[in-house]
Amino acid sequence: MIRLTRLNDEEFIINCTQIERVESIPESNVILISGKHYVVKESIEEIIDRVIEFNAQIYARAQKRKE
């Protein structure tokens, strides 16, 4: 799950595993597998970084449980 910001400054949490693609229009348009989409303030690069960080946290937690 990652935190994003709508154009009206409202923050929300999105399940990043459901993201199909992100387009720049010039704002970022996050399109989910379901077809639902969200226009957000974050750049494509910021969204990618947040998804990477989320996945790294999941991987790190999984590694801790194996120890």
PDB file of N, CA and C in Angstrom:
ATOM      1  N   MET A   1       0.852  -1.172   0.000  1.00  0.00           N
ATOM      2  CA  MET A   1       0.000   0.000   0.000  1.00  0.00           C
ATOM      3  C   MET A   1       0.898   1.235   0.000  1.00  0.00           C
ATOM      4  N   ILE A   2       0.533   2.199  -0.829  1.00  0.00           N
ATOM      5  CA  ILE A   2       1.290   3.447  -0.884  1.00  0.00           C
ATOM      6  C   ILE A   2       0.337   4.629  -0.700  1.00  0.00           C
ATOM      7  N   ARG A   3       0.883   5.718  -0.190  1.00  0.00           N
ATOM      8  CA  ARG A   3       0.110   6.941   0.046  1.00  0.00           C
ATOM      9  C   ARG A   3       0.301   7.862  -1.157  1.00  0.00           C
ATOM     10  N   LEU A   4      -0.813   8.356  -1.703  1.00  0.00           N
ATOM     11  CA  LEU A   4      -0.781   9.309  -2.819  1.00  0.00           C
ATOM     12  C   LEU A   4      -1.656  10.506  -2.480  1.00  0.00           C
ATOM     13  N   THR A   5      -1.553  11.560  -3.301  1.00  0.00           N
ATOM     14  CA  THR A   5      -2.280  12.803  -3.042  1.00  0.00           C
ATOM     15  C   THR A   5      -3.086  13.205  -4.268  1.00  0.00           C
ATOM     16  N   ARG A   6      -4.394  13.350  -4.078  1.00  0.00           N
ATOM     17  CA  ARG A   6      -5.252  13.844  -5.166  1.00  0.00           C
ATOM     18  C   ARG A   6      -4.928  15.316  -5.435  1.00  0.00           C
ATOM     19  N   LEU A   7      -5.412  15.846  -6.536  1.00  0.00           N
ATOM     20  CA  LEU A   7      -5.148  17.235  -6.893  1.00  0.00           C
ATOM     21  C   LEU A   7      -5.721  18.226  -5.880  1.00  0.00           C
ATOM     22  N   ASN A   8      -6.746  17.798  -5.122  1.00  0.00           N
ATOM     23  CA  ASN A   8      -7.339  18.670  -4.098  1.00  0.00           C
ATOM     24  C   ASN A   8      -6.638  18.539  -2.742  1.00  0.00           C
ATOM     25  N   ASP A   9      -5.434  17.931  -2.736  1.00  0.00           N
ATOM     26  CA  ASP A   9      -4.598  17.723  -1.551  1.00  0.00           C
ATOM     27  C   ASP A   9      -5.113  16.640  -0.609  1.00  0.00           C
ATOM     28  N   GLU A  10      -6.115  15.883  -0.998  1.00  0.00           N
ATOM     29  CA  GLU A  10      -6.611  14.777  -0.184  1.00  0.00           C
ATOM     30  C   GLU A  10      -5.682  13.580  -0.358  1.00  0.00           C
ATOM     31  N   GLU A  11      -5.159  13.090   0.766  1.00  0.00           N
ATOM     32  CA  GLU A  11      -4.304  11.914   0.724  1.00  0.00           C
ATOM     33  C   GLU A  11      -5.152  10.654   0.780  1.00  0.00           C
ATOM     34  N   PHE A  12      -4.681   9.608   0.119  1.00  0.00           N
ATOM     35  CA  PHE A  12      -5.358   8.317   0.184  1.00  0.00           C
ATOM     36  C   PHE A  12      -4.322   7.214   0.014  1.00  0.00           C
ATOM     37  N   ILE A  13      -4.725   6.011   0.361  1.00  0.00           N
ATOM     38  CA  ILE A  13      -3.850   4.849   0.283  1.00  0.00           C
ATOM     39  C   ILE A  13      -4.363   3.963  -0.853  1.00  0.00           C
ATOM     40  N   ILE A  14      -3.419   3.459  -1.655  1.00  0.00           N
ATOM     41  CA  ILE A  14      -3.796   2.619  -2.780  1.00  0.00           C
ATOM     42  C   ILE A  14      -2.994   1.321  -2.726  1.00  0.00           C
ATOM     43  N   ASN A  15      -3.623   0.234  -3.125  1.00  0.00           N
ATOM     44  CA  ASN A  15      -2.947  -1.052  -3.198  1.00  0.00           C
ATOM     45  C   ASN A  15      -2.092  -1.059  -4.456  1.00  0.00           C
ATOM     46  N   CYS A  16      -0.789  -0.897  -4.297  1.00  0.00           N
ATOM     47  CA  CYS A  16       0.084  -0.742  -5.461  1.00  0.00           C
ATOM     48  C   CYS A  16       0.222  -2.020  -6.274  1.00  0.00           C
ATOM     49  N   THR A  17      -0.197  -3.153  -5.733  1.00  0.00           N
ATOM     50  CA  THR A  17      -0.146  -4.380  -6.523  1.00  0.00           C
ATOM     51  C   THR A  17      -1.251  -4.413  -7.575  1.00  0.00           C
ATOM     52  N   GLN A  18      -2.186  -3.477  -7.480  1.00  0.00           N
ATOM     53  CA  GLN A  18      -3.291  -3.411  -8.438  1.00  0.00           C
ATOM     54  C   GLN A  18      -3.062  -2.384  -9.549  1.00  0.00           C
ATOM     55  N   ILE A  19      -1.906  -1.719  -9.536  1.00  0.00           N
ATOM     56  CA  ILE A  19      -1.618  -0.718 -10.567  1.00  0.00           C
ATOM     57  C   ILE A  19      -1.274  -1.418 -11.876  1.00  0.00           C
ATOM     58  N   GLU A  20      -1.989  -1.046 -12.926  1.00  0.00           N
ATOM     59  CA  GLU A  20      -1.693  -1.570 -14.258  1.00  0.00           C
ATOM     60  C   GLU A  20      -0.682  -0.686 -14.969  1.00  0.00           C
ATOM     61  N   ARG A  21      -0.920   0.628 -14.898  1.00  0.00           N
ATOM     62  CA  ARG A  21       0.005   1.562 -15.536  1.00  0.00           C
ATOM     63  C   ARG A  21      -0.165   2.952 -14.935  1.00  0.00           C
ATOM     64  N   VAL A  22       0.834   3.809 -15.204  1.00  0.00           N
ATOM     65  CA  VAL A  22       0.791   5.202 -14.776  1.00  0.00           C
ATOM     66  C   VAL A  22       1.123   6.048 -15.994  1.00  0.00           C
ATOM     67  N   GLU A  23       0.293   7.040 -16.252  1.00  0.00           N
ATOM     68  CA  GLU A  23       0.485   7.931 -17.395  1.00  0.00           C
ATOM     69  C   GLU A  23       0.721   9.353 -16.891  1.00  0.00           C
ATOM     70  N   SER A  24       1.428  10.132 -17.687  1.00  0.00           N
ATOM     71  CA  SER A  24       1.655  11.539 -17.366  1.00  0.00           C
ATOM     72  C   SER A  24       0.808  12.378 -18.314  1.00  0.00           C
ATOM     73  N   ILE A  25      -0.078  13.249 -17.742  1.00  0.00           N
ATOM     74  CA  ILE A  25      -1.047  13.975 -18.586  1.00  0.00           C
ATOM     75  C   ILE A  25      -1.112  15.494 -18.402  1.00  0.00           C
ATOM     76  N   PRO A  26      -0.344  16.327 -17.820  1.00  0.00           N
ATOM     77  CA  PRO A  26       0.973  16.133 -17.231  1.00  0.00           C
ATOM     78  C   PRO A  26       0.934  15.632 -15.794  1.00  0.00           C
ATOM     79  N   GLU A  27      -0.217  15.701 -15.112  1.00  0.00           N
ATOM     80  CA  GLU A  27      -0.281  15.074 -13.794  1.00  0.00           C
ATOM     81  C   GLU A  27      -0.162  13.566 -14.009  1.00  0.00           C
ATOM     82  N   SER A  28       0.055  12.849 -12.919  1.00  0.00           N
ATOM     83  CA  SER A  28       0.135  11.393 -13.036  1.00  0.00           C
ATOM     84  C   SER A  28      -1.260  10.802 -12.922  1.00  0.00           C
ATOM     85  N   ASN A  29      -1.588   9.942 -13.855  1.00  0.00           N
ATOM     86  CA  ASN A  29      -2.857   9.232 -13.875  1.00  0.00           C
ATOM     87  C   ASN A  29      -2.554   7.767 -13.584  1.00  0.00           C
ATOM     88  N   VAL A  30      -2.980   7.303 -12.404  1.00  0.00           N
ATOM     89  CA  VAL A  30      -2.725   5.930 -11.983  1.00  0.00           C
ATOM     90  C   VAL A  30      -3.936   5.097 -12.375  1.00  0.00           C
ATOM     91  N   ILE A  31      -3.720   4.110 -13.238  1.00  0.00           N
ATOM     92  CA  ILE A  31      -4.807   3.258 -13.719  1.00  0.00           C
ATOM     93  C   ILE A  31      -4.648   1.878 -13.097  1.00  0.00           C
ATOM     94  N   LEU A  32      -5.721   1.412 -12.456  1.00  0.00           N
ATOM     95  CA  LEU A  32      -5.697   0.109 -11.808  1.00  0.00           C
ATOM     96  C   LEU A  32      -6.147  -0.984 -12.776  1.00  0.00           C
ATOM     97  N   ILE A  33      -5.894  -2.212 -12.402  1.00  0.00           N
ATOM     98  CA  ILE A  33      -6.297  -3.363 -13.210  1.00  0.00           C
ATOM     99  C   ILE A  33      -7.803  -3.343 -13.457  1.00  0.00           C
ATOM    100  N   SER A  34      -8.570  -2.858 -12.495  1.00  0.00           N
ATOM    101  CA  SER A  34     -10.034  -2.810 -12.593  1.00  0.00           C
ATOM    102  C   SER A  34     -10.529  -1.769 -13.596  1.00  0.00           C
ATOM    103  N   GLY A  35      -9.620  -0.874 -14.025  1.00  0.00           N
ATOM    104  CA  GLY A  35     -10.004   0.212 -14.921  1.00  0.00           C
ATOM    105  C   GLY A  35     -10.227   1.527 -14.204  1.00  0.00           C
ATOM    106  N   LYS A  36     -10.366   1.473 -12.887  1.00  0.00           N
ATOM    107  CA  LYS A  36     -10.523   2.704 -12.102  1.00  0.00           C
ATOM    108  C   LYS A  36      -9.221   3.480 -12.178  1.00  0.00           C
ATOM    109  N   HIS A  37      -9.315   4.809 -12.163  1.00  0.00           N
ATOM    110  CA  HIS A  37      -8.093   5.602 -12.244  1.00  0.00           C
ATOM    111  C   HIS A  37      -8.145   6.770 -11.273  1.00  0.00           C
ATOM    112  N   TYR A  38      -6.949   7.245 -10.922  1.00  0.00           N
ATOM    113  CA  TYR A  38      -6.785   8.350  -9.986  1.00  0.00           C
ATOM    114  C   TYR A  38      -5.756   9.318 -10.561  1.00  0.00           C
ATOM    115  N   VAL A  39      -6.100  10.593 -10.596  1.00  0.00           N
ATOM    116  CA  VAL A  39      -5.154  11.629 -10.997  1.00  0.00           C
ATOM    117  C   VAL A  39      -4.527  12.155  -9.711  1.00  0.00           C
ATOM    118  N   VAL A  40      -3.189  12.116  -9.650  1.00  0.00           N
ATOM    119  CA  VAL A  40      -2.491  12.447  -8.417  1.00  0.00           C
ATOM    120  C   VAL A  40      -1.379  13.459  -8.669  1.00  0.00           C
ATOM    121  N   LYS A  41      -0.937  14.089  -7.581  1.00  0.00           N
ATOM    122  CA  LYS A  41       0.107  15.111  -7.661  1.00  0.00           C
ATOM    123  C   LYS A  41       1.509  14.531  -7.840  1.00  0.00           C
ATOM    124  N   GLU A  42       1.739  13.332  -7.326  1.00  0.00           N
ATOM    125  CA  GLU A  42       3.072  12.746  -7.373  1.00  0.00           C
ATOM    126  C   GLU A  42       3.497  12.475  -8.814  1.00  0.00           C
ATOM    127  N   SER A  43       4.788  12.631  -9.060  1.00  0.00           N
ATOM    128  CA  SER A  43       5.328  12.330 -10.390  1.00  0.00           C
ATOM    129  C   SER A  43       5.401  10.813 -10.582  1.00  0.00           C
ATOM    130  N   ILE A  44       5.565  10.408 -11.819  1.00  0.00           N
ATOM    131  CA  ILE A  44       5.718   8.983 -12.102  1.00  0.00           C
ATOM    132  C   ILE A  44       6.908   8.426 -11.326  1.00  0.00           C
ATOM    133  N   GLU A  45       7.990   9.183 -11.281  1.00  0.00           N
ATOM    134  CA  GLU A  45       9.186   8.727 -10.575  1.00  0.00           C
ATOM    135  C   GLU A  45       8.921   8.534  -9.078  1.00  0.00           C
ATOM    136  N   GLU A  46       8.162   9.450  -8.481  1.00  0.00           N
ATOM    137  CA  GLU A  46       7.821   9.318  -7.058  1.00  0.00           C
ATOM    138  C   GLU A  46       6.966   8.081  -6.821  1.00  0.00           C
ATOM    139  N   ILE A  47       6.025   7.825  -7.711  1.00  0.00           N
ATOM    140  CA  ILE A  47       5.167   6.653  -7.569  1.00  0.00           C
ATOM    141  C   ILE A  47       6.004   5.384  -7.678  1.00  0.00           C
ATOM    142  N   ILE A  48       6.897   5.327  -8.647  1.00  0.00           N
ATOM    143  CA  ILE A  48       7.771   4.165  -8.802  1.00  0.00           C
ATOM    144  C   ILE A  48       8.602   3.964  -7.542  1.00  0.00           C
ATOM    145  N   ASP A  49       9.167   5.046  -7.011  1.00  0.00           N
ATOM    146  CA  ASP A  49       9.976   4.949  -5.793  1.00  0.00           C
ATOM    147  C   ASP A  49       9.163   4.412  -4.624  1.00  0.00           C
ATOM    148  N   ARG A  50       7.930   4.846  -4.498  1.00  0.00           N
ATOM    149  CA  ARG A  50       7.084   4.380  -3.396  1.00  0.00           C
ATOM    150  C   ARG A  50       6.735   2.906  -3.543  1.00  0.00           C
ATOM    151  N   VAL A  51       6.479   2.477  -4.777  1.00  0.00           N
ATOM    152  CA  VAL A  51       6.185   1.060  -5.017  1.00  0.00           C
ATOM    153  C   VAL A  51       7.418   0.216  -4.702  1.00  0.00           C
ATOM    154  N   ILE A  52       8.585   0.675  -5.130  1.00  0.00           N
ATOM    155  CA  ILE A  52       9.825  -0.049  -4.839  1.00  0.00           C
ATOM    156  C   ILE A  52      10.043  -0.137  -3.332  1.00  0.00           C
ATOM    157  N   GLU A  53       9.853   0.960  -2.620  1.00  0.00           N
ATOM    158  CA  GLU A  53      10.024   0.975  -1.168  1.00  0.00           C
ATOM    159  C   GLU A  53       9.042   0.017  -0.490  1.00  0.00           C
ATOM    160  N   PHE A  54       7.792   0.016  -0.934  1.00  0.00           N
ATOM    161  CA  PHE A  54       6.790  -0.891  -0.379  1.00  0.00           C
ATOM    162  C   PHE A  54       7.230  -2.340  -0.576  1.00  0.00           C
ATOM    163  N   ASN A  55       7.645  -2.675  -1.801  1.00  0.00           N
ATOM    164  CA  ASN A  55       8.068  -4.046  -2.090  1.00  0.00           C
ATOM    165  C   ASN A  55       9.312  -4.425  -1.291  1.00  0.00           C
ATOM    166  N   ALA A  56      10.222  -3.483  -1.085  1.00  0.00           N
ATOM    167  CA  ALA A  56      11.416  -3.746  -0.283  1.00  0.00           C
ATOM    168  C   ALA A  56      11.034  -4.040   1.171  1.00  0.00           C
ATOM    169  N   GLN A  57      10.054  -3.321   1.691  1.00  0.00           N
ATOM    170  CA  GLN A  57       9.600  -3.559   3.059  1.00  0.00           C
ATOM    171  C   GLN A  57       8.988  -4.950   3.192  1.00  0.00           C
ATOM    172  N   ILE A  58       8.199  -5.352   2.206  1.00  0.00           N
ATOM    173  CA  ILE A  58       7.588  -6.684   2.228  1.00  0.00           C
ATOM    174  C   ILE A  58       8.676  -7.756   2.192  1.00  0.00           C
ATOM    175  N   TYR A  59       9.655  -7.576   1.313  1.00  0.00           N
ATOM    176  CA  TYR A  59      10.748  -8.535   1.200  1.00  0.00           C
ATOM    177  C   TYR A  59      11.540  -8.612   2.504  1.00  0.00           C
ATOM    178  N   ALA A  60      11.839  -7.463   3.109  1.00  0.00           N
ATOM    179  CA  ALA A  60      12.606  -7.434   4.357  1.00  0.00           C
ATOM    180  C   ALA A  60      11.843  -8.147   5.478  1.00  0.00           C
ATOM    181  N   ARG A  61      10.549  -7.943   5.556  1.00  0.00           N
ATOM    182  CA  ARG A  61       9.746  -8.615   6.577  1.00  0.00           C
ATOM    183  C   ARG A  61       9.732 -10.118   6.359  1.00  0.00           C
ATOM    184  N   ALA A  62       9.640 -10.536   5.109  1.00  0.00           N
ATOM    185  CA  ALA A  62       9.654 -11.962   4.796  1.00  0.00           C
ATOM    186  C   ALA A  62      10.988 -12.587   5.180  1.00  0.00           C
ATOM    187  N   GLN A  63      12.073 -11.874   4.943  1.00  0.00           N
ATOM    188  CA  GLN A  63      13.407 -12.371   5.288  1.00  0.00           C
ATOM    189  C   GLN A  63      13.566 -12.505   6.801  1.00  0.00           C
ATOM    190  N   LYS A  64      13.012 -11.544   7.564  1.00  0.00           N
ATOM    191  CA  LYS A  64      13.091 -11.597   9.031  1.00  0.00           C
ATOM    192  C   LYS A  64      12.364 -12.833   9.565  1.00  0.00           C
ATOM    193  N   ARG A  65      11.239 -13.151   8.968  1.00  0.00           N
ATOM    194  CA  ARG A  65      10.461 -14.306   9.440  1.00  0.00           C
ATOM    195  C   ARG A  65      11.186 -15.613   9.164  1.00  0.00           C
ATOM    196  N   LYS A  66      12.024 -15.648   8.148  1.00  0.00           N
ATOM    197  CA  LYS A  66      12.773 -16.867   7.828  1.00  0.00           C
ATOM    198  C   LYS A  66      13.891 -17.110   8.820  1.00  0.00           C
ATOM    199  N   GLU A  67      14.350 -16.053   9.485  1.00  0.00           N
ATOM    200  CA  GLU A  67      15.478 -16.192  10.418  1.00  0.00           C
ATOM    201  C   GLU A  67      15.093 -16.798  11.730  1.00  0.00           C
TER     202      GLU A  67
END
